[in-house]
Short mmCIF file of C-alpha atoms in Angstrom, two decimals:
data_model
loop_
_atom_site.label_atom_id
_atom_site.label_comp_id
_atom_site.label_asym_id
_atom_site.label_seq_id
_atom_site.Cartn_x
_atom_site.Cartn_y
_atom_site.Cartn_z
CA MET A 15 -13.71 2.51 9.01
CA ALA A 16 -12.24 3.84 12.26
CA THR A 17 -9.88 6.80 12.42
CA LEU A 18 -7.20 7.23 15.08
CA LEU A 19 -5.68 10.68 15.62
CA HIS A 20 -2.16 9.99 16.92
CA ILE A 21 -0.27 12.92 18.42
CA ASP A 22 3.35 12.75 19.61
CA SER A 23 5.14 15.61 21.36
CA SER A 24 8.40 14.11 22.63
CA VAL A 25 11.53 15.83 21.29
CA PHE A 26 13.29 12.44 21.13
CA PRO A 27 13.03 9.73 18.47
CA THR A 28 11.14 6.54 19.31
CA GLU A 29 14.20 4.57 20.36
CA ALA A 30 15.05 7.23 22.97
CA SER A 31 11.51 8.22 24.00
CA ALA A 32 9.38 6.46 26.58
CA SER A 33 6.17 8.10 25.40
CA ARG A 34 6.79 7.37 21.71
CA THR A 35 7.66 3.74 22.47
CA VAL A 36 4.30 3.25 24.15
CA THR A 37 2.24 5.26 21.64
CA GLU A 38 3.84 3.25 18.84
CA ALA A 39 2.89 0.01 20.62
CA PHE A 40 -0.68 1.25 21.10
CA ARG A 41 -0.89 2.30 17.47
CA THR A 42 0.43 -1.07 16.28
CA HIS A 43 -2.19 -2.95 18.30
CA TRP A 44 -4.85 -0.52 17.11
CA GLN A 45 -3.95 -1.19 13.48
CA GLU A 46 -4.06 -4.93 14.10
CA GLN A 47 -7.64 -4.48 15.24
CA HIS A 48 -8.43 -2.01 12.43
CA PRO A 49 -6.46 -3.18 9.38
CA ASP A 50 -8.66 -1.03 7.14
CA GLY A 51 -8.64 1.94 9.51
CA THR A 52 -6.98 5.31 9.15
CA VAL A 53 -4.25 6.80 11.33
CA VAL A 54 -3.65 10.54 11.22
CA HIS A 55 -0.25 11.11 12.82
CA ARG A 56 0.85 14.53 14.03
CA ASP A 57 4.44 14.73 15.21
CA LEU A 58 4.47 18.04 17.02
CA ALA A 59 8.22 17.95 17.54
CA ALA A 60 8.98 17.49 13.84
CA GLN A 61 6.19 19.76 12.60
CA PRO A 62 5.00 22.11 15.36
CA VAL A 63 1.63 23.78 14.91
CA PRO A 64 1.53 27.59 15.18
CA HIS A 65 1.31 29.02 18.66
CA ILE A 66 -1.91 30.91 19.18
CA THR A 67 -1.73 34.52 18.06
CA ALA A 68 -3.98 37.51 18.62
CA ALA A 69 -5.39 37.06 15.11
CA ALA A 70 -6.09 33.36 15.64
CA HIS A 71 -7.67 34.02 19.03
CA THR A 72 -9.90 36.94 18.07
CA ALA A 73 -11.01 35.21 14.86
CA GLY A 74 -12.66 32.53 16.97
CA PHE A 75 -15.09 35.08 18.40
CA ALA A 76 -15.82 37.05 15.22
CA ASP A 77 -18.08 36.53 12.23
CA PRO A 78 -15.95 34.87 9.52
CA ALA A 79 -17.26 37.45 7.06
CA SER A 80 -15.53 40.15 9.11
CA HIS A 81 -12.15 38.40 9.32
CA THR A 82 -9.09 40.28 8.16
CA PRO A 83 -6.77 38.35 5.82
CA GLU A 84 -4.51 37.66 8.82
CA GLN A 85 -7.41 36.37 10.90
CA ALA A 86 -8.72 34.25 8.05
CA ALA A 87 -5.37 32.54 7.51
CA ALA A 88 -4.81 31.91 11.22
CA PHE A 89 -8.36 30.66 11.77
CA ALA A 90 -8.15 28.31 8.79
CA GLU A 91 -5.22 26.55 10.48
CA ARG A 92 -7.21 26.24 13.70
CA VAL A 93 -10.20 24.82 11.84
CA ARG A 94 -8.00 22.24 10.13
CA LEU A 95 -6.74 20.99 13.51
CA ILE A 96 -10.22 21.09 15.03
CA GLU A 97 -11.67 19.06 12.18
CA GLU A 98 -9.00 16.38 12.66
CA LEU A 99 -10.11 16.08 16.28
CA GLU A 100 -13.82 16.08 15.42
CA GLN A 101 -13.42 13.43 12.72
CA ALA A 102 -11.39 11.04 14.89
CA ASP A 103 -13.06 8.00 16.41
CA ALA A 104 -10.27 7.84 18.99
CA VAL A 105 -7.26 9.94 19.97
CA LEU A 106 -3.81 8.88 21.17
CA ILE A 107 -1.52 11.47 22.75
CA GLY A 108 2.10 11.14 23.80
CA ALA A 109 2.60 13.66 26.62
CA PRO A 110 5.99 13.42 28.32
CA MET A 111 6.59 15.52 31.43
CA TYR A 112 9.05 18.35 30.78
CA ASN A 113 9.83 20.49 33.83
CA TYR A 114 6.69 19.27 35.59
CA SER A 115 4.33 20.05 32.69
CA ILE A 116 3.56 19.16 29.07
CA PRO A 117 5.74 20.13 26.08
CA SER A 118 5.00 23.60 24.71
CA THR A 119 4.22 22.05 21.32
CA LEU A 120 1.37 20.06 22.83
CA LYS A 121 0.11 23.18 24.62
CA ALA A 122 0.12 24.98 21.26
CA TRP A 123 -2.01 22.22 19.73
CA LEU A 124 -4.46 22.41 22.62
CA ASP A 125 -4.69 26.21 22.34
CA ASN A 126 -5.63 25.81 18.69
CA VAL A 127 -8.29 23.12 19.11
CA ILE A 128 -9.99 24.63 22.17
CA LEU A 129 -12.64 26.91 20.66
CA LEU A 130 -15.50 28.18 22.79
CA GLY A 131 -18.77 27.60 21.02
CA ARG A 132 -17.46 24.64 19.06
CA THR A 133 -15.16 22.22 20.88
CA ALA A 134 -15.65 23.87 24.28
CA GLY A 135 -18.60 25.39 26.06
CA GLU A 136 -22.20 24.22 26.05
CA THR A 137 -21.95 22.33 22.76
CA ARG A 138 -18.72 20.36 22.56
CA SER A 139 -18.27 18.95 19.08
CA ALA A 140 -15.90 16.10 20.03
CA LYS A 141 -17.63 15.20 23.30
CA GLY A 142 -17.31 11.55 24.28
CA THR A 143 -14.39 10.76 21.96
CA PRO A 144 -12.06 8.30 23.75
CA VAL A 145 -8.56 9.66 24.35
CA THR A 146 -5.59 7.61 25.57
CA VAL A 147 -2.77 9.73 26.97
CA VAL A 148 0.72 8.27 27.47
CA ALA A 149 1.99 10.51 30.26
CA SER A 150 5.61 9.48 30.69
CA ARG A 151 7.78 11.05 33.39
CA GLY A 152 11.37 10.85 34.52
CA GLY A 153 10.60 10.41 38.20
CA ALA A 154 7.72 9.26 40.38
CA TYR A 155 4.84 11.67 40.97
CA GLY A 156 2.01 9.35 41.99
CA PRO A 157 -0.09 9.60 45.16
CA GLY A 158 2.01 9.29 48.30
CA THR A 159 5.32 10.14 46.62
CA PRO A 160 7.36 13.18 47.76
CA ARG A 161 6.73 14.94 44.43
CA GLU A 162 3.01 14.25 44.19
CA GLY A 163 2.31 17.98 44.38
CA TYR A 164 4.40 18.62 41.26
CA GLU A 165 2.28 16.44 38.98
CA TYR A 166 0.89 18.93 36.46
CA VAL A 167 0.51 16.66 33.44
CA GLN A 168 -2.37 14.35 34.33
CA ASN A 169 -4.08 17.05 36.40
CA TYR A 170 -3.86 19.59 33.61
CA LEU A 171 -4.84 17.25 30.78
CA THR A 172 -7.78 15.91 32.78
CA ALA A 173 -9.01 19.48 33.27
CA VAL A 174 -8.55 20.44 29.62
CA LEU A 175 -9.47 17.24 27.77
CA ALA A 176 -12.14 15.80 30.07
CA ASP A 177 -13.64 18.81 31.82
CA GLY A 178 -13.07 21.32 29.04
CA LEU A 179 -13.64 19.35 25.83
CA GLY A 180 -15.78 16.56 27.24
CA LEU A 181 -13.48 13.80 25.96
CA ASP A 182 -13.32 10.37 27.59
CA VAL A 183 -9.75 10.37 28.92
CA ASP A 184 -7.63 7.41 30.00
CA PHE A 185 -3.96 7.44 31.02
CA ILE A 186 -0.96 5.13 30.64
CA VAL A 187 1.89 6.31 32.87
CA PRO A 188 5.45 5.01 32.34
CA GLU A 189 7.58 6.55 35.07
CA LEU A 190 11.14 6.68 36.39
CA THR A 191 12.23 6.95 32.75
CA MET A 192 15.40 8.85 33.72
CA ALA A 193 16.70 5.96 35.83
CA PRO A 194 18.81 4.36 33.03
CA GLN A 195 20.49 7.73 32.27
CA ASN A 196 20.91 9.19 35.76
CA PRO A 197 23.54 7.44 37.93
CA ALA A 198 21.84 8.77 41.05
CA MET A 199 18.76 6.76 40.09
CA SER A 200 20.55 3.53 39.19
CA GLU A 201 18.94 1.55 42.01
CA LEU A 202 15.54 2.46 40.54
CA VAL A 203 16.22 0.84 37.16
CA PRO A 204 14.28 -2.35 38.05
CA LEU A 205 11.27 -0.22 39.00
CA TYR A 206 11.59 1.72 35.75
CA GLU A 207 11.73 -1.53 33.75
CA ALA A 208 8.65 -2.83 35.55
CA SER A 209 6.82 0.44 34.81
CA ARG A 210 7.85 0.33 31.15
CA ASP A 211 6.71 -3.27 30.74
CA ARG A 212 3.42 -2.51 32.48
CA ALA A 213 2.83 0.46 30.17
CA LEU A 214 3.45 -1.67 27.09
CA ARG A 215 1.01 -4.31 28.37
CA GLU A 216 -1.57 -1.61 29.08
CA ALA A 217 -1.12 -0.25 25.56
CA ALA A 218 -1.94 -3.67 24.10
CA VAL A 219 -4.93 -4.23 26.36
CA LYS A 220 -6.38 -0.73 26.03
CA ALA A 221 -6.03 -0.69 22.25
CA LYS A 222 -7.95 -3.97 22.03
CA GLN A 223 -10.60 -2.81 24.50
CA LEU A 224 -11.07 0.40 22.58
CA ALA A 225 -11.45 -1.49 19.32
CA GLU A 226 -14.13 -3.68 20.89
CA ARG A 227 -15.90 -0.65 22.32
CA LEU A 228 -16.06 1.13 18.96
CA ALA A 229 -17.25 -2.02 17.22
CA ALA A 230 -20.11 -2.53 19.68
#
């Protein structure tokens, strides 16, 4: 029975969020392929995980027997999040671009699950797990665009998830999502709609491909 770890970080509800709309579509297609599967959903906007603290950080490098009560409590929360990642057969992450980067709530989750000697380093406990990231953005930041150099979502998540944790990362990128709300971008609405529709098609295709891959 396959388990999907589904993480959303948009501050907006699904009807107003490009990333949540696409992650929901992916999840729906995933569940069609895995009717008996399990989905663990973490909504980081509704229930943020603790930001990393000195106690949580230092506990990761100390013998558990030496942990102070504060370290033990903080580390237990990290372990709970790490185990969710380790036990997942696949991961789905909604990562909208806020001010050129990822939401702070998603960064907090990453800071908790990155643990040298367990998920990171020479032995990476979740290595090879497929991860689909829905990296929505209000403008256009792809190769050749004027703002290409400001794209810090895909670059950062590739470095952390793929290079750092050894996960198998794939991206779906709905862009120009601010066009319907920003009058200055009104002429870009058709391009936004095309990008949205393409992202939804990709969600359906990638969810099915992933199901077939895990069943092989």
